[in-house]
Amino acid sequence: MEEKQAAGTAASRVPAPQTGHGRKRRRVLLLTPSRPSGDFPASTYIRLLRPLTHESVADMIEILPVGLEAALTEPAHALVVQRTAIPDERSAEALLRRCRAAGLRKVFELDDDLLENPPEFLRHTEGFAERRAAARLFASGADAITVTTPALHALLDRMFAAPVYLLPNALDERLWLKEAPTTGGSVLAATHHAIHKAGRLLRRQAQIRLLYMGTASHHRDLQTLREPVERLKREYGRGVRLDVIGATNEESNESWFGLITIPRYAQTNYPAFVGWLRGLTGYQIGVAPLLDSPFNRAKSNLKYLDYCGLGLAPVVSDGPSFEGIVAHGETGFLVSDSVDAWYATLRQLIEEESIRECIRANARADLIGNHTLAAQAVERRTAWCRILDIDPDNRFIPERTN
């Protein structure tokens, strides 16, 4: 059995893939969940497509997204299987046999607790039980496993023999930032300038706008905000507004928030979605309630990063997803899941413009300094070298013999 390693965190730097100076890139097959539209889910872009085409690793790696048939035949250095992409255990066994016979490195990638504590709606989804069993089987034969959170790291480290690598989510500055920062000081100064301009605009428009983003699976989390927001609306009237992206269906007739419909072109393509999202203006606060549950305890801090990227003041649940990431009162607010706590925190940010604008500036600076692929470039390159068994100088590591 291979000795377990605690993986380092990961990240990268910017532009289009480059081949390097005559050095051979390793082909990495990506078997990922698919959508009826044919495009990739957002998680595939965030976890694999954007990081593995980043300039920090593009000289080493050439990715090829594949379906099951091609995964069984295409020549490559490694195969990465994401989430529940394998339809059944028979297919998982075939993939493991193929990788062993051809010498492919086997990597399993997971960003949600789908194996031990999947959410209730997924448990009853047709085909999920078979896919979950297939994922378990492939992970049991993997050479390396990558995850997003410490909770997932601890869980999969107990479940499987392969070393588990913690690669936290990071935003791709090629999508989220207009230009890459050069120094922390200039970034902070530019951020403060932008925030103060926004503040002057805000005083003219005299409305505080809150934003919530989430998939339909987060409808119960969203309901945490109902009473606090209704109390704020009674107090401030039209001076406060909550808008929601996702987390409910378009037929919802809830009166305590406004529903923003994602345009068709941005619904199934993550880069297009980010471009559309960044075009939304007039928001000051981003909210991310997350009820305590076994599944949610393994969720990542992605909503915090998204709100930082949008220049908002993040207000998030005080739980495992955000602890150690959000500096309470500096880069955001951590809130216990009670009506009074959410009401008091949101009211403070509505009333205290100086605190709100400082949080917005600090959060943006935190993203740029710590949570982009560029900021994590060295760690991510080192981690992927270990995961894929490639040496840092981009030479093959000889096969080990027993």
PDB file of C-alpha atoms in Angstrom, residues 34-199:
ATOM      1  CA  SER A  34     -21.820  15.780 -18.575  1.00  0.00           C
ATOM      2  CA  ARG A  35     -24.800  18.012 -19.198  1.00  0.00           C
ATOM      3  CA  PRO A  36     -27.574  17.497 -21.761  1.00  0.00           C
ATOM      4  CA  SER A  37     -26.290  20.679 -23.446  1.00  0.00           C
ATOM      5  CA  GLY A  38     -22.932  19.002 -24.002  1.00  0.00           C
ATOM      6  CA  ASP A  39     -21.056  21.607 -21.968  1.00  0.00           C
ATOM      7  CA  PHE A  40     -19.305  20.985 -18.661  1.00  0.00           C
ATOM      8  CA  PRO A  41     -20.722  21.696 -15.199  1.00  0.00           C
ATOM      9  CA  ALA A  42     -19.288  24.706 -13.371  1.00  0.00           C
ATOM     10  CA  SER A  43     -17.434  22.379 -10.981  1.00  0.00           C
ATOM     11  CA  THR A  44     -15.500  20.880 -13.907  1.00  0.00           C
ATOM     12  CA  TYR A  45     -14.356  24.313 -15.025  1.00  0.00           C
ATOM     13  CA  ILE A  46     -13.432  25.392 -11.489  1.00  0.00           C
ATOM     14  CA  ARG A  47     -11.682  22.199 -10.417  1.00  0.00           C
ATOM     15  CA  LEU A  48     -10.060  20.935 -13.634  1.00  0.00           C
ATOM     16  CA  LEU A  49     -10.444  22.869 -16.885  1.00  0.00           C
ATOM     17  CA  ARG A  50      -9.318  26.275 -15.638  1.00  0.00           C
ATOM     18  CA  PRO A  51      -6.532  25.092 -13.255  1.00  0.00           C
ATOM     19  CA  LEU A  52      -5.061  22.570 -15.705  1.00  0.00           C
ATOM     20  CA  THR A  53      -4.915  25.039 -18.612  1.00  0.00           C
ATOM     21  CA  HIS A  54      -3.299  27.689 -16.435  1.00  0.00           C
ATOM     22  CA  GLU A  55       0.171  28.873 -17.406  1.00  0.00           C
ATOM     23  CA  SER A  56       1.683  27.537 -14.192  1.00  0.00           C
ATOM     24  CA  VAL A  57       1.148  23.913 -15.296  1.00  0.00           C
ATOM     25  CA  ALA A  58       0.420  24.188 -19.023  1.00  0.00           C
ATOM     26  CA  ASP A  59       4.046  23.419 -19.905  1.00  0.00           C
ATOM     27  CA  MET A  60       3.650  20.016 -18.196  1.00  0.00           C
ATOM     28  CA  ILE A  61       0.079  18.997 -18.910  1.00  0.00           C
ATOM     29  CA  GLU A  62      -2.113  18.628 -21.980  1.00  0.00           C
ATOM     30  CA  ILE A  63      -5.718  17.905 -21.020  1.00  0.00           C
ATOM     31  CA  LEU A  64      -8.211  15.972 -23.124  1.00  0.00           C
ATOM     32  CA  PRO A  65     -11.830  15.781 -21.930  1.00  0.00           C
ATOM     33  CA  VAL A  66     -13.225  12.388 -22.926  1.00  0.00           C
ATOM     34  CA  GLY A  67     -16.290  10.206 -22.688  1.00  0.00           C
ATOM     35  CA  LEU A  68     -16.233   6.703 -21.287  1.00  0.00           C
ATOM     36  CA  GLU A  69     -15.331   5.006 -24.578  1.00  0.00           C
ATOM     37  CA  ALA A  70     -12.348   7.283 -25.226  1.00  0.00           C
ATOM     38  CA  ALA A  71     -11.220   6.927 -21.600  1.00  0.00           C
ATOM     39  CA  LEU A  72     -10.854   3.212 -22.285  1.00  0.00           C
ATOM     40  CA  THR A  73      -8.754   3.647 -25.427  1.00  0.00           C
ATOM     41  CA  GLU A  74      -6.966   7.022 -25.705  1.00  0.00           C
ATOM     42  CA  PRO A  75      -3.227   6.918 -24.972  1.00  0.00           C
ATOM     43  CA  ALA A  76      -2.288   9.151 -22.034  1.00  0.00           C
ATOM     44  CA  HIS A  77      -0.147   9.601 -18.963  1.00  0.00           C
ATOM     45  CA  ALA A  78      -3.086   9.820 -16.541  1.00  0.00           C
ATOM     46  CA  LEU A  79      -6.850   9.600 -16.170  1.00  0.00           C
ATOM     47  CA  VAL A  80      -8.722  11.957 -13.852  1.00  0.00           C
ATOM     48  CA  VAL A  81     -12.278  10.945 -12.948  1.00  0.00           C
ATOM     49  CA  GLN A  82     -14.447  13.662 -11.415  1.00  0.00           C
ATOM     50  CA  ARG A  83     -17.321  13.117  -9.008  1.00  0.00           C
ATOM     51  CA  THR A  84     -19.864  10.550 -10.248  1.00  0.00           C
ATOM     52  CA  ALA A  85     -18.860  10.573 -13.916  1.00  0.00           C
ATOM     53  CA  ILE A  86     -18.683   6.759 -14.170  1.00  0.00           C
ATOM     54  CA  PRO A  87     -22.143   5.257 -14.771  1.00  0.00           C
ATOM     55  CA  ASP A  88     -21.724   1.901 -12.998  1.00  0.00           C
ATOM     56  CA  GLU A  89     -19.302  -0.469 -11.288  1.00  0.00           C
ATOM     57  CA  ARG A  90     -18.728  -2.502 -14.444  1.00  0.00           C
ATOM     58  CA  SER A  91     -17.418   0.616 -16.177  1.00  0.00           C
ATOM     59  CA  ALA A  92     -15.281   1.500 -13.158  1.00  0.00           C
ATOM     60  CA  GLU A  93     -13.700  -1.965 -13.214  1.00  0.00           C
ATOM     61  CA  ALA A  94     -12.992  -1.612 -16.942  1.00  0.00           C
ATOM     62  CA  LEU A  95     -11.315   1.756 -16.412  1.00  0.00           C
ATOM     63  CA  LEU A  96      -9.152   0.421 -13.590  1.00  0.00           C
ATOM     64  CA  ARG A  97      -8.083  -2.563 -15.689  1.00  0.00           C
ATOM     65  CA  ARG A  98      -7.251  -0.346 -18.641  1.00  0.00           C
ATOM     66  CA  CYS A  99      -5.187   2.067 -16.519  1.00  0.00           C
ATOM     67  CA  ARG A 100      -3.234  -0.742 -14.871  1.00  0.00           C
ATOM     68  CA  ALA A 101      -2.533  -2.474 -18.181  1.00  0.00           C
ATOM     69  CA  ALA A 102      -1.462   0.730 -19.961  1.00  0.00           C
ATOM     70  CA  GLY A 103       0.340   2.319 -17.003  1.00  0.00           C
ATOM     71  CA  LEU A 104      -1.964   5.327 -16.652  1.00  0.00           C
ATOM     72  CA  ARG A 105      -1.929   7.258 -13.404  1.00  0.00           C
ATOM     73  CA  LYS A 106      -5.404   7.022 -11.790  1.00  0.00           C
ATOM     74  CA  VAL A 107      -6.748  10.162 -10.082  1.00  0.00           C
ATOM     75  CA  PHE A 108     -10.141  10.681  -8.443  1.00  0.00           C
ATOM     76  CA  GLU A 109     -11.428  14.246  -7.894  1.00  0.00           C
ATOM     77  CA  LEU A 110     -14.256  15.144  -5.492  1.00  0.00           C
ATOM     78  CA  ASP A 111     -15.578  18.528  -4.373  1.00  0.00           C
ATOM     79  CA  ASP A 112     -18.724  17.475  -2.442  1.00  0.00           C
ATOM     80  CA  ASP A 113     -19.517  14.706   0.035  1.00  0.00           C
ATOM     81  CA  LEU A 114     -21.288  12.509  -2.495  1.00  0.00           C
ATOM     82  CA  LEU A 115     -19.911   9.205  -1.218  1.00  0.00           C
ATOM     83  CA  GLU A 116     -20.779   9.223   2.490  1.00  0.00           C
ATOM     84  CA  ASN A 117     -23.475  11.884   3.045  1.00  0.00           C
ATOM     85  CA  PRO A 118     -25.103  12.822  -0.275  1.00  0.00           C
ATOM     86  CA  PRO A 119     -28.067  15.225  -0.062  1.00  0.00           C
ATOM     87  CA  GLU A 120     -31.527  13.701   0.082  1.00  0.00           C
ATOM     88  CA  PHE A 121     -32.606  14.873  -3.376  1.00  0.00           C
ATOM     89  CA  LEU A 122     -29.629  13.082  -4.955  1.00  0.00           C
ATOM     90  CA  ARG A 123     -30.279   9.825  -3.104  1.00  0.00           C
ATOM     91  CA  HIS A 124     -33.555   9.489  -5.005  1.00  0.00           C
ATOM     92  CA  THR A 125     -32.194  10.580  -8.390  1.00  0.00           C
ATOM     93  CA  GLU A 126     -32.296   7.833 -11.004  1.00  0.00           C
ATOM     94  CA  GLY A 127     -28.888   6.255 -11.523  1.00  0.00           C
ATOM     95  CA  PHE A 128     -27.214   8.006  -8.590  1.00  0.00           C
ATOM     96  CA  ALA A 129     -26.792   4.858  -6.477  1.00  0.00           C
ATOM     97  CA  GLU A 130     -24.974   3.141  -9.355  1.00  0.00           C
ATOM     98  CA  ARG A 131     -22.747   6.157  -9.980  1.00  0.00           C
ATOM     99  CA  ARG A 132     -21.961   6.503  -6.298  1.00  0.00           C
ATOM    100  CA  ALA A 133     -20.900   2.844  -6.120  1.00  0.00           C
ATOM    101  CA  ALA A 134     -18.777   3.282  -9.256  1.00  0.00           C
ATOM    102  CA  ALA A 135     -17.064   6.338  -7.760  1.00  0.00           C
ATOM    103  CA  ARG A 136     -16.257   4.413  -4.594  1.00  0.00           C
ATOM    104  CA  LEU A 137     -14.798   1.563  -6.621  1.00  0.00           C
ATOM    105  CA  PHE A 138     -12.610   3.801  -8.769  1.00  0.00           C
ATOM    106  CA  ALA A 139     -11.426   5.770  -5.717  1.00  0.00           C
ATOM    107  CA  SER A 140     -10.481   2.504  -3.996  1.00  0.00           C
ATOM    108  CA  GLY A 141      -8.107   1.741  -6.881  1.00  0.00           C
ATOM    109  CA  ALA A 142      -6.836   5.287  -7.454  1.00  0.00           C
ATOM    110  CA  ASP A 143      -3.210   6.370  -7.165  1.00  0.00           C
ATOM    111  CA  ALA A 144      -4.209   9.812  -5.860  1.00  0.00           C
ATOM    112  CA  ILE A 145      -7.341  11.631  -4.725  1.00  0.00           C
ATOM    113  CA  THR A 146      -7.953  15.398  -4.807  1.00  0.00           C
ATOM    114  CA  VAL A 147     -10.509  17.233  -2.663  1.00  0.00           C
ATOM    115  CA  THR A 148     -11.574  20.789  -1.849  1.00  0.00           C
ATOM    116  CA  THR A 149     -11.952  20.950   1.940  1.00  0.00           C
ATOM    117  CA  PRO A 150     -10.330  19.669   5.141  1.00  0.00           C
ATOM    118  CA  ALA A 151     -13.563  17.819   5.964  1.00  0.00           C
ATOM    119  CA  LEU A 152     -13.461  15.925   2.659  1.00  0.00           C
ATOM    120  CA  HIS A 153      -9.738  15.292   3.133  1.00  0.00           C
ATOM    121  CA  ALA A 154     -10.347  13.674   6.522  1.00  0.00           C
ATOM    122  CA  LEU A 155     -13.286  11.625   5.222  1.00  0.00           C
ATOM    123  CA  LEU A 156     -11.598  10.230   2.101  1.00  0.00           C
ATOM    124  CA  ASP A 157      -8.330   9.681   3.935  1.00  0.00           C
ATOM    125  CA  ARG A 158     -10.229   7.288   6.222  1.00  0.00           C
ATOM    126  CA  MET A 159     -12.092   5.612   3.367  1.00  0.00           C
ATOM    127  CA  PHE A 160      -9.326   4.949   0.830  1.00  0.00           C
ATOM    128  CA  ALA A 161      -5.686   3.889   0.665  1.00  0.00           C
ATOM    129  CA  ALA A 162      -4.510   6.462  -1.893  1.00  0.00           C
ATOM    130  CA  PRO A 163      -2.897   9.715  -0.719  1.00  0.00           C
ATOM    131  CA  VAL A 164      -5.462  12.518  -0.539  1.00  0.00           C
ATOM    132  CA  TYR A 165      -4.448  15.993  -1.710  1.00  0.00           C
ATOM    133  CA  LEU A 166      -6.183  19.120  -0.457  1.00  0.00           C
ATOM    134  CA  LEU A 167      -6.554  21.553  -3.368  1.00  0.00           C
ATOM    135  CA  PRO A 168      -8.827  24.364  -2.161  1.00  0.00           C
ATOM    136  CA  ASN A 169     -10.977  26.173  -4.673  1.00  0.00           C
ATOM    137  CA  ALA A 170      -9.457  29.248  -6.269  1.00  0.00           C
ATOM    138  CA  LEU A 171     -10.813  31.707  -8.809  1.00  0.00           C
ATOM    139  CA  ASP A 172      -9.166  32.037 -12.189  1.00  0.00           C
ATOM    140  CA  GLU A 173      -7.937  35.600 -12.529  1.00  0.00           C
ATOM    141  CA  ARG A 174      -8.233  35.253 -16.321  1.00  0.00           C
ATOM    142  CA  LEU A 175     -12.007  35.272 -15.758  1.00  0.00           C
ATOM    143  CA  TRP A 176     -12.414  37.265 -12.575  1.00  0.00           C
ATOM    144  CA  LEU A 177      -9.822  40.050 -12.769  1.00  0.00           C
ATOM    145  CA  LYS A 178      -9.353  42.467 -15.631  1.00  0.00           C
ATOM    146  CA  GLU A 179      -5.604  42.434 -15.203  1.00  0.00           C
ATOM    147  CA  ALA A 180      -3.229  40.463 -13.033  1.00  0.00           C
ATOM    148  CA  PRO A 181      -1.956  42.404  -9.987  1.00  0.00           C
ATOM    149  CA  THR A 182       1.743  43.210  -9.668  1.00  0.00           C
ATOM    150  CA  THR A 183       2.079  44.166  -6.016  1.00  0.00           C
ATOM    151  CA  GLY A 184      -0.193  43.866  -3.036  1.00  0.00           C
ATOM    152  CA  GLY A 185       0.068  47.607  -2.315  1.00  0.00           C
ATOM    153  CA  SER A 186      -1.047  48.682  -5.769  1.00  0.00           C
ATOM    154  CA  VAL A 187      -3.858  46.160  -5.708  1.00  0.00           C
ATOM    155  CA  LEU A 188      -5.102  47.414  -2.354  1.00  0.00           C
ATOM    156  CA  ALA A 189      -4.878  51.052  -3.430  1.00  0.00           C
ATOM    157  CA  ALA A 190      -6.750  50.361  -6.654  1.00  0.00           C
ATOM    158  CA  THR A 191      -9.351  48.360  -4.752  1.00  0.00           C
ATOM    159  CA  HIS A 192      -9.928  51.161  -2.230  1.00  0.00           C
ATOM    160  CA  HIS A 193     -10.267  53.674  -5.081  1.00  0.00           C
ATOM    161  CA  ALA A 194     -12.874  51.504  -6.816  1.00  0.00           C
ATOM    162  CA  ILE A 195     -14.782  50.903  -3.572  1.00  0.00           C
ATOM    163  CA  HIS A 196     -14.877  54.615  -2.687  1.00  0.00           C
ATOM    164  CA  LYS A 197     -16.206  55.420  -6.169  1.00  0.00           C
ATOM    165  CA  ALA A 198     -18.877  52.775  -5.611  1.00  0.00           C
ATOM    166  CA  GLY A 199     -19.621  54.324  -2.229  1.00  0.00           C
TER     167      GLY A 199
END
